[in-house]
CSV table of C-alpha atoms in Angstrom, one decimal:
chain,number,residue,atom,x,y,z
A,20,MET,CA,0.2,2.6,-32.1
A,21,LEU,CA,0.6,-1.1,-30.6
A,22,ILE,CA,4.0,-0.1,-29.3
A,23,SER,CA,3.1,2.7,-27.6
A,24,PHE,CA,0.0,1.3,-26.1
A,25,LEU,CA,1.9,-1.5,-24.6
A,26,ILE,CA,4.2,1.0,-23.2
A,27,PRO,CA,2.4,2.0,-20.4
A,28,PHE,CA,1.1,-1.5,-19.7
A,29,VAL,CA,5.3,-2.5,-19.0
A,30,ILE,CA,5.7,-0.1,-17.0
A,31,ALA,CA,2.5,-0.6,-14.6
A,32,MET,CA,4.1,-4.4,-14.8
A,33,PHE,CA,7.1,-2.9,-13.3
A,34,LEU,CA,5.2,-1.0,-10.9
A,35,ALA,CA,3.4,-3.5,-9.5
A,36,ILE,CA,6.6,-5.6,-8.5
A,37,THR,CA,7.6,-2.7,-7.1
A,38,MET,CA,4.5,-2.6,-5.1
A,39,GLY,CA,4.8,-6.1,-4.5
A,40,GLY,CA,7.6,-5.6,-2.5
A,41,SER,CA,6.4,-2.7,-0.2
A,42,GLY,CA,3.7,-4.0,0.1
A,43,THR,CA,4.8,-7.9,1.4
A,44,ALA,CA,5.9,-6.3,4.8
A,45,PRO,CA,2.6,-5.0,5.7
A,46,ALA,CA,1.0,-8.3,4.8
A,47,PHE,CA,3.3,-11.1,6.1
A,48,SER,CA,5.8,-9.4,8.6
A,49,ALA,CA,3.5,-9.8,11.8
A,50,ALA,CA,3.4,-13.9,10.7
A,51,TYR,CA,6.9,-13.9,9.3
A,52,GLY,CA,8.2,-11.9,12.7
A,53,THR,CA,6.6,-14.7,15.1
A,54,ASN,CA,8.1,-17.6,12.8
A,55,LEU,CA,5.4,-18.9,11.7
A,56,ILE,CA,5.8,-18.6,7.9
A,57,LYS,CA,9.1,-19.2,5.7
A,58,GLN,CA,10.0,-16.1,3.6
A,59,SER,CA,10.4,-18.7,0.4
A,60,ALA,CA,6.5,-19.2,0.8
A,61,ILE,CA,5.6,-15.5,1.3
A,62,PRO,CA,5.2,-14.2,-2.6
A,63,GLY,CA,2.7,-17.2,-3.7
A,64,LEU,CA,0.3,-16.8,-1.2
A,65,PHE,CA,1.0,-12.8,-1.1
A,66,GLY,CA,0.2,-12.7,-5.2
A,67,VAL,CA,-3.0,-15.0,-5.1
A,68,MET,CA,-4.6,-13.3,-2.2
A,69,VAL,CA,-3.5,-9.5,-3.9
A,70,PHE,CA,-5.2,-11.2,-7.0
A,71,ILE,CA,-8.5,-11.7,-5.6
A,72,GLY,CA,-8.7,-8.6,-3.7
A,73,ALA,CA,-8.4,-6.4,-6.9
A,74,ILE,CA,-11.3,-8.6,-8.4
A,75,VAL,CA,-13.6,-8.5,-5.5
A,76,GLY,CA,-12.8,-4.8,-4.0
A,77,GLY,CA,-10.9,-2.6,-6.5
A,78,LYS,CA,-13.3,-0.9,-8.5
A,79,ASN,CA,-13.5,2.3,-6.1
A,80,THR,CA,-10.4,3.3,-5.6
A,81,ALA,CA,-9.3,2.4,-9.9
A,82,TYR,CA,-12.1,4.9,-10.2
A,83,THR,CA,-10.5,7.5,-7.9
A,84,LEU,CA,-7.1,7.2,-9.1
A,85,GLY,CA,-8.5,7.2,-13.0
A,86,LYS,CA,-10.9,9.7,-12.8
A,87,GLY,CA,-11.1,11.3,-9.7
A,88,LEU,CA,-8.4,13.3,-9.4
A,89,LEU,CA,-7.3,14.5,-12.9
A,90,ASN,CA,-9.5,15.0,-15.8
A,91,PRO,CA,-10.0,11.4,-17.4
A,92,GLU,CA,-10.0,12.8,-20.9
A,93,MET,CA,-5.8,13.7,-19.8
A,94,MET,CA,-5.1,9.7,-19.5
A,95,THR,CA,-3.2,9.2,-22.6
A,96,PHE,CA,-0.3,7.3,-23.6
A,97,THR,CA,2.0,9.9,-22.5
A,98,ILE,CA,0.5,11.0,-19.1
A,99,VAL,CA,0.1,7.8,-17.9
A,100,SER,CA,3.1,6.4,-19.1
A,101,VAL,CA,4.7,10.1,-17.2
A,102,ILE,CA,2.2,9.2,-13.9
A,103,LEU,CA,3.5,5.1,-13.7
A,104,ILE,CA,7.5,5.6,-14.5
A,105,SER,CA,7.4,8.4,-11.7
A,106,VAL,CA,6.1,6.5,-9.6
A,107,ALA,CA,7.8,3.1,-10.2
A,108,PHE,CA,11.1,5.3,-9.8
A,109,ALA,CA,10.4,6.3,-6.1
A,110,LEU,CA,9.1,3.2,-4.9
A,111,LEU,CA,12.7,1.4,-6.0
A,112,ILE,CA,14.3,4.2,-4.4
A,113,ALA,CA,12.6,3.1,-1.2
A,114,ASN,CA,12.5,-0.6,-1.6
A,115,LEU,CA,17.0,-0.1,-2.4
A,116,PHE,CA,16.8,1.3,1.3
A,117,GLY,CA,14.6,-1.7,2.7
A,118,ILE,CA,12.0,0.7,3.8
A,119,PRO,CA,8.4,-0.5,3.0
A,120,GLN,CA,6.6,2.9,1.2
A,121,SER,CA,3.4,4.4,1.0
A,122,THR,CA,2.6,3.2,-3.1
A,123,SER,CA,-0.8,5.4,-3.0
A,124,GLN,CA,1.0,8.1,-1.6
A,125,ALA,CA,3.6,8.7,-4.2
A,126,THR,CA,0.8,7.4,-7.2
A,127,VAL,CA,-1.6,10.2,-6.0
A,128,LEU,CA,0.9,12.7,-5.9
A,129,ALA,CA,2.3,11.2,-9.3
A,130,VAL,CA,-1.1,11.9,-10.2
A,131,ILE,CA,-1.6,15.7,-9.1
A,132,ALA,CA,1.6,17.2,-10.5
A,133,PRO,CA,0.2,16.8,-14.4
A,134,ALA,CA,-3.4,18.0,-12.8
A,135,VAL,CA,-1.5,20.9,-11.3
A,136,TYR,CA,0.7,21.6,-14.6
A,137,PHE,CA,-2.8,21.9,-17.0
A,138,ASN,CA,-4.9,23.3,-13.9
A,139,THR,CA,-7.5,20.4,-13.6
A,140,LEU,CA,-6.9,19.1,-10.5
A,141,ASN,CA,-10.4,17.8,-8.3
A,142,THR,CA,-9.4,20.0,-5.3
A,143,HIS,CA,-12.2,19.0,-3.6
A,144,LYS,CA,-11.5,15.3,-3.7
A,145,LEU,CA,-8.2,16.1,-2.7
A,146,LEU,CA,-8.9,18.3,0.4
A,147,TYR,CA,-12.5,16.6,1.9
A,148,ASP,CA,-11.5,12.8,1.0
A,149,VAL,CA,-7.7,11.8,0.1
A,150,LEU,CA,-6.0,13.8,3.0
A,151,PRO,CA,-8.1,13.6,5.8
A,152,THR,CA,-8.2,9.9,5.0
A,153,TRP,CA,-4.2,9.9,5.3
A,154,PHE,CA,-3.8,11.3,8.4
A,155,ILE,CA,-6.5,9.8,10.1
A,156,MET,CA,-6.6,6.7,9.6
A,157,PRO,CA,-3.0,6.1,10.8
A,158,ILE,CA,-3.8,7.7,13.9
A,159,ILE,CA,-6.9,5.8,14.5
A,160,SER,CA,-4.4,2.6,14.1
A,161,PHE,CA,-1.8,3.8,16.6
A,162,GLY,CA,-4.7,4.7,18.4
A,163,LEU,CA,-7.0,1.2,18.6
A,164,ALA,CA,-3.4,-0.8,18.8
A,165,PHE,CA,-1.8,1.0,21.7
A,166,LEU,CA,-5.4,0.9,24.1
A,167,ILE,CA,-5.6,-3.0,23.0
A,168,GLY,CA,-1.9,-3.7,23.9
A,169,LYS,CA,-2.1,-1.9,27.3
A,170,TYR,CA,-5.7,-2.4,28.4
A,171,ILE,CA,-6.1,-5.4,27.0
A,172,TYR,CA,-3.3,-7.9,25.6
A,173,LYS,CA,-0.8,-6.6,28.9
A,174,PRO,CA,-3.2,-7.2,31.6
A,175,ILE,CA,-4.2,-10.9,29.7
A,176,ARG,CA,-0.2,-11.1,29.1
A,177,LYS,CA,0.9,-10.8,32.7
A,178,ARG,CA,-1.8,-13.3,34.4
A,179,GLY,CA,0.2,-15.7,32.0
A,180,TYR,CA,-2.8,-17.0,29.3
A,181,THR,CA,-0.7,-15.3,26.2
A,182,MET,CA,2.0,-17.7,27.5
A,183,SER,CA,0.0,-21.1,27.3
A,184,LYS,CA,2.7,-23.5,25.5
A,185,ARG,CA,-0.7,-25.6,24.3
A,186,LEU,CA,-2.5,-21.7,23.1
A,187,ASN,CA,0.5,-21.2,21.3
A,188,ASP,CA,1.1,-23.9,19.4
A,189,HIS,CA,-2.5,-25.0,19.0
A,190,TYR,CA,-2.8,-25.6,15.3
A,191,MET,CA,-5.6,-23.1,15.2
A,192,PHE,CA,-4.2,-20.1,16.6
A,193,LYS,CA,-0.9,-20.4,14.4
A,194,GLY,CA,-3.5,-20.8,11.2
A,195,GLY,CA,-5.3,-18.0,12.4
A,196,ILE,CA,-2.3,-15.8,12.3
A,197,ILE,CA,-1.4,-17.4,9.0
A,198,ALA,CA,-5.0,-16.0,7.8
A,199,MET,CA,-5.2,-12.6,9.0
A,200,SER,CA,-1.6,-12.2,7.2
A,201,MET,CA,-3.6,-13.5,4.1
A,202,TYR,CA,-6.3,-11.3,4.9
A,203,VAL,CA,-4.3,-8.1,4.7
A,204,ALA,CA,-3.3,-9.1,1.3
A,205,PHE,CA,-6.7,-9.5,0.2
A,206,SER,CA,-6.5,-5.7,1.8
A,207,ILE,CA,-3.8,-4.4,-0.3
A,208,GLY,CA,-5.3,-5.9,-3.7
A,209,THR,CA,-8.8,-3.8,-2.9
A,210,ASN,CA,-6.4,-0.6,-2.8
A,211,ASN,CA,-3.0,-0.9,-4.3
A,212,VAL,CA,-3.3,-2.8,-7.8
A,213,ALA,CA,-5.4,0.5,-8.6
A,214,ASN,CA,-2.6,1.8,-8.4
A,215,ALA,CA,-1.1,1.0,-11.8
A,216,ALA,CA,-4.5,-0.6,-13.1
A,217,GLY,CA,-7.1,2.5,-12.9
A,218,PRO,CA,-4.6,5.1,-14.7
A,219,ILE,CA,-4.5,2.3,-18.0
A,220,ALA,CA,-7.8,1.4,-17.8
A,221,MET,CA,-8.6,4.8,-17.6
A,222,MET,CA,-6.0,5.4,-20.7
A,223,ALA,CA,-7.5,2.3,-22.7
A,224,VAL,CA,-10.6,3.6,-22.5
A,225,ASN,CA,-10.3,7.3,-23.5
A,226,GLU,CA,-7.1,5.8,-26.3
A,227,LEU,CA,-9.0,3.2,-28.4
A,228,ASN,CA,-12.4,5.0,-28.1
A,229,ILE,CA,-14.3,2.5,-25.9
A,230,ASN,CA,-17.6,4.1,-24.6
A,231,ASP,CA,-17.0,4.9,-20.4
A,232,SER,CA,-19.6,2.8,-19.4
A,233,TYR,CA,-17.0,0.0,-19.8
A,234,PHE,CA,-14.5,1.0,-18.1
A,235,LEU,CA,-15.0,-1.6,-15.6
A,236,GLN,CA,-14.9,-4.4,-17.7
A,237,VAL,CA,-11.6,-2.5,-18.8
A,238,LEU,CA,-10.6,-2.2,-15.4
A,239,ILE,CA,-10.8,-6.3,-15.1
A,240,LEU,CA,-8.5,-7.0,-17.6
A,241,SER,CA,-6.4,-4.3,-16.4
A,242,THR,CA,-5.9,-5.8,-13.2
A,243,LEU,CA,-5.2,-9.5,-14.6
A,244,ILE,CA,-2.3,-8.1,-16.1
A,245,VAL,CA,-1.0,-6.3,-13.5
A,246,ALA,CA,-1.7,-8.4,-10.2
A,247,PRO,CA,0.5,-11.2,-10.8
A,248,SER,CA,3.3,-8.8,-10.6
A,249,PHE,CA,2.7,-8.6,-7.1
A,250,GLY,CA,4.3,-11.8,-6.5
A,251,ILE,CA,7.1,-11.4,-8.3
A,252,GLY,CA,7.5,-8.1,-6.8
A,253,SER,CA,7.7,-9.9,-3.3
A,254,SER,CA,9.3,-12.6,-4.1
A,255,ILE,CA,12.3,-9.6,-5.5
A,256,PHE,CA,12.4,-7.2,-2.5
A,257,GLY,CA,10.5,-8.5,0.1
A,258,LYS,CA,13.1,-10.3,2.5
A,259,LYS,CA,15.2,-6.8,3.2
A,260,ILE,CA,11.7,-4.8,4.1
A,261,LEU,CA,10.4,-8.1,6.0
A,262,GLN,CA,13.6,-7.9,8.0
A,263,ASN,CA,13.0,-4.1,9.0
A,264,THR,CA,9.5,-4.7,9.4
A,265,GLY,CA,9.3,-8.0,11.1
A,266,LYS,CA,12.3,-8.4,13.3
A,267,GLU,CA,14.0,-4.8,14.1
A,268,ILE,CA,11.4,-2.5,15.0
A,269,VAL,CA,9.9,-4.8,17.9
A,270,LEU,CA,9.7,-8.7,19.2
A,271,PHE,CA,6.0,-9.8,18.3
A,272,GLY,CA,4.5,-12.1,20.0
A,273,LYS,CA,1.9,-14.2,18.4
A,274,VAL,CA,-1.2,-12.7,19.6
A,275,GLU,CA,0.1,-8.8,19.2
A,276,ALA,CA,0.7,-10.3,15.8
A,277,VAL,CA,-3.3,-10.7,14.9
A,278,ILE,CA,-4.0,-7.3,16.7
A,279,ILE,CA,-1.7,-5.6,14.1
A,280,ALA,CA,-2.8,-7.3,11.1
A,281,PHE,CA,-6.4,-7.4,11.9
A,282,ILE,CA,-6.6,-3.3,12.5
A,283,SER,CA,-4.2,-2.6,9.3
A,284,ALA,CA,-6.2,-4.1,7.0
A,285,SER,CA,-9.8,-3.7,8.4
A,286,LEU,CA,-8.8,0.2,8.2
A,287,LEU,CA,-7.3,0.0,4.7
A,288,LEU,CA,-10.6,-2.3,3.6
A,289,THR,CA,-13.0,0.2,4.8
A,290,ALA,CA,-11.4,2.8,2.9
A,291,SER,CA,-11.2,0.9,-0.1
A,292,LEU,CA,-14.7,-0.1,-0.2
A,293,LEU,CA,-16.4,2.9,1.3
A,294,LYS,CA,-14.9,5.9,-0.3
A,295,GLY,CA,-12.5,4.1,-2.8
A,296,ILE,CA,-9.3,6.4,-1.0
A,297,PRO,CA,-5.8,5.2,-2.2
A,298,THR,CA,-4.4,4.7,1.1
A,299,SER,CA,-1.1,3.7,2.5
A,300,LEU,CA,-1.4,-0.1,4.6
A,301,VAL,CA,2.5,0.2,4.9
A,302,GLN,CA,1.8,3.5,7.5
A,303,LEU,CA,-1.9,1.8,8.4
A,304,ASN,CA,0.2,-1.4,9.8
A,305,VAL,CA,3.8,0.3,11.0
A,306,ALA,CA,1.4,2.9,13.2
A,307,ALA,CA,0.1,-0.5,14.3
A,308,ILE,CA,3.1,-2.2,15.3
A,309,ILE,CA,4.5,1.0,17.0
A,310,GLY,CA,1.2,1.3,18.9
A,311,ILE,CA,2.0,-2.1,20.3
A,312,GLY,CA,5.4,-1.3,21.0
A,313,VAL,CA,4.8,1.4,22.9
A,314,ALA,CA,2.0,-0.3,25.1
A,315,LYS,CA,4.7,-2.8,25.6
A,316,LEU,CA,8.1,-0.5,25.8
A,317,GLY,CA,7.2,2.7,26.3
A,318,CYS,CA,7.4,6.1,24.1
A,319,LYS,CA,11.2,6.4,24.5
A,320,ASN,CA,12.1,2.9,23.9
A,321,ILE,CA,10.3,2.8,20.3
A,322,PHE,CA,10.5,6.6,18.9
A,323,LEU,CA,14.1,6.8,19.6
A,324,LYS,CA,14.9,3.2,17.2
A,325,THR,CA,16.5,4.2,14.1
A,326,GLU,CA,14.4,2.2,12.1
A,327,VAL,CA,11.4,4.2,12.8
A,328,ASN,CA,13.1,7.2,12.4
A,329,ARG,CA,14.5,6.0,9.1
A,330,PHE,CA,10.5,5.3,7.5
A,331,PHE,CA,9.6,8.7,8.8
A,332,ILE,CA,11.8,10.5,6.8
A,333,MET,CA,11.6,7.7,3.7
A,334,TRP,CA,7.4,8.5,4.2
A,335,VAL,CA,8.1,11.8,3.3
A,336,VAL,CA,10.4,12.2,0.5
A,337,ALA,CA,9.2,9.5,-2.0
A,338,PRO,CA,5.9,10.9,-2.7
A,339,LEU,CA,7.6,14.1,-3.4
A,340,ILE,CA,10.1,12.4,-5.0
A,341,ALA,CA,7.4,10.8,-7.3
A,342,PHE,CA,5.8,14.1,-7.6
A,343,CYS,CA,8.3,16.1,-8.9
A,344,THR,CA,9.3,13.1,-11.4
A,345,ALA,CA,6.1,13.6,-12.4
A,346,LEU,CA,5.9,17.7,-12.8
A,347,LEU,CA,9.7,17.6,-14.5
A,348,LEU,CA,8.6,14.5,-17.1
A,349,THR,CA,4.9,16.1,-17.6
A,350,TRP,CA,7.1,19.7,-18.4
A,351,GLY,CA,9.6,17.7,-21.1
A,352,ALA,CA,6.4,16.3,-22.6
A,353,ASP,CA,4.7,19.5,-23.2
A,354,SER,CA,7.3,21.2,-24.5
A,355,TRP,CA,8.3,18.2,-27.1
A,356,GLY,CA,4.4,18.2,-27.9
A,357,LEU,CA,4.0,15.1,-27.0
A,358,VAL,CA,1.1,15.7,-24.6
């Protein structure tokens, strides 16, 4: 019993490590791209802020993943292990290619797989809450970044205000960019930690016969185990992904860094606190980066870049890998009588 109970927690920690690698880029690529922070300092700051965000604002998203899509009674040792293994496998592939990937979308697809197999999917939640958020939020992120870049930032830049050495070297301005990166990491905590903590918390409630009213307390304990692993993942996988998003898409200015970080983090935080929708900060962040890039360099120069095309391909492939893996493992577990 103890060993089978611990296995999903070990898998969840491994998943959190892969999520830490994938989430490092949207949190700190802006600050790293403007050379305001050393790569070695990022994992510690990232891990602390993710942990705080998870404790303060991660409840709603955890409820969605633990109860909102799949019948909560189905969250057993076997099903939760299947979900977490599938997500970790998909994200590991993305990390090895150095592409920041949507943990939330991979997790939702992995949860959907056993729900489809056992015909218990909450289609209303998926079709009316989750999917619209996935499509609308990146468009909003791109649009806001493009409009701010084209009609506010670009005119100011032409007049030389953003080039002022006094402004760019001011300690408050530099500190503001670092603070904004920490704000992004906080937002990640409110959303992405639930990808691992939500399912295992629901599993613990079911397997230990804990009253459902204590779900929040169990969730907090699960978060205390899962969240610190994000910092470990940032240290292992973060460097290559930071290079891709922070240096290779577009050369950031410091003002642009603030715009990108604020837009992506605020949209994610909104999705987390208002509806508890697992949302891709990676896609919000890259959409904002592309929006700024298009405002500066034009559509053709940005969308024909190899890195951008690779991002789009992996964003489609990785969630499908998670779904197919989870479906295959669920079928295997059911065939062996493990469900």
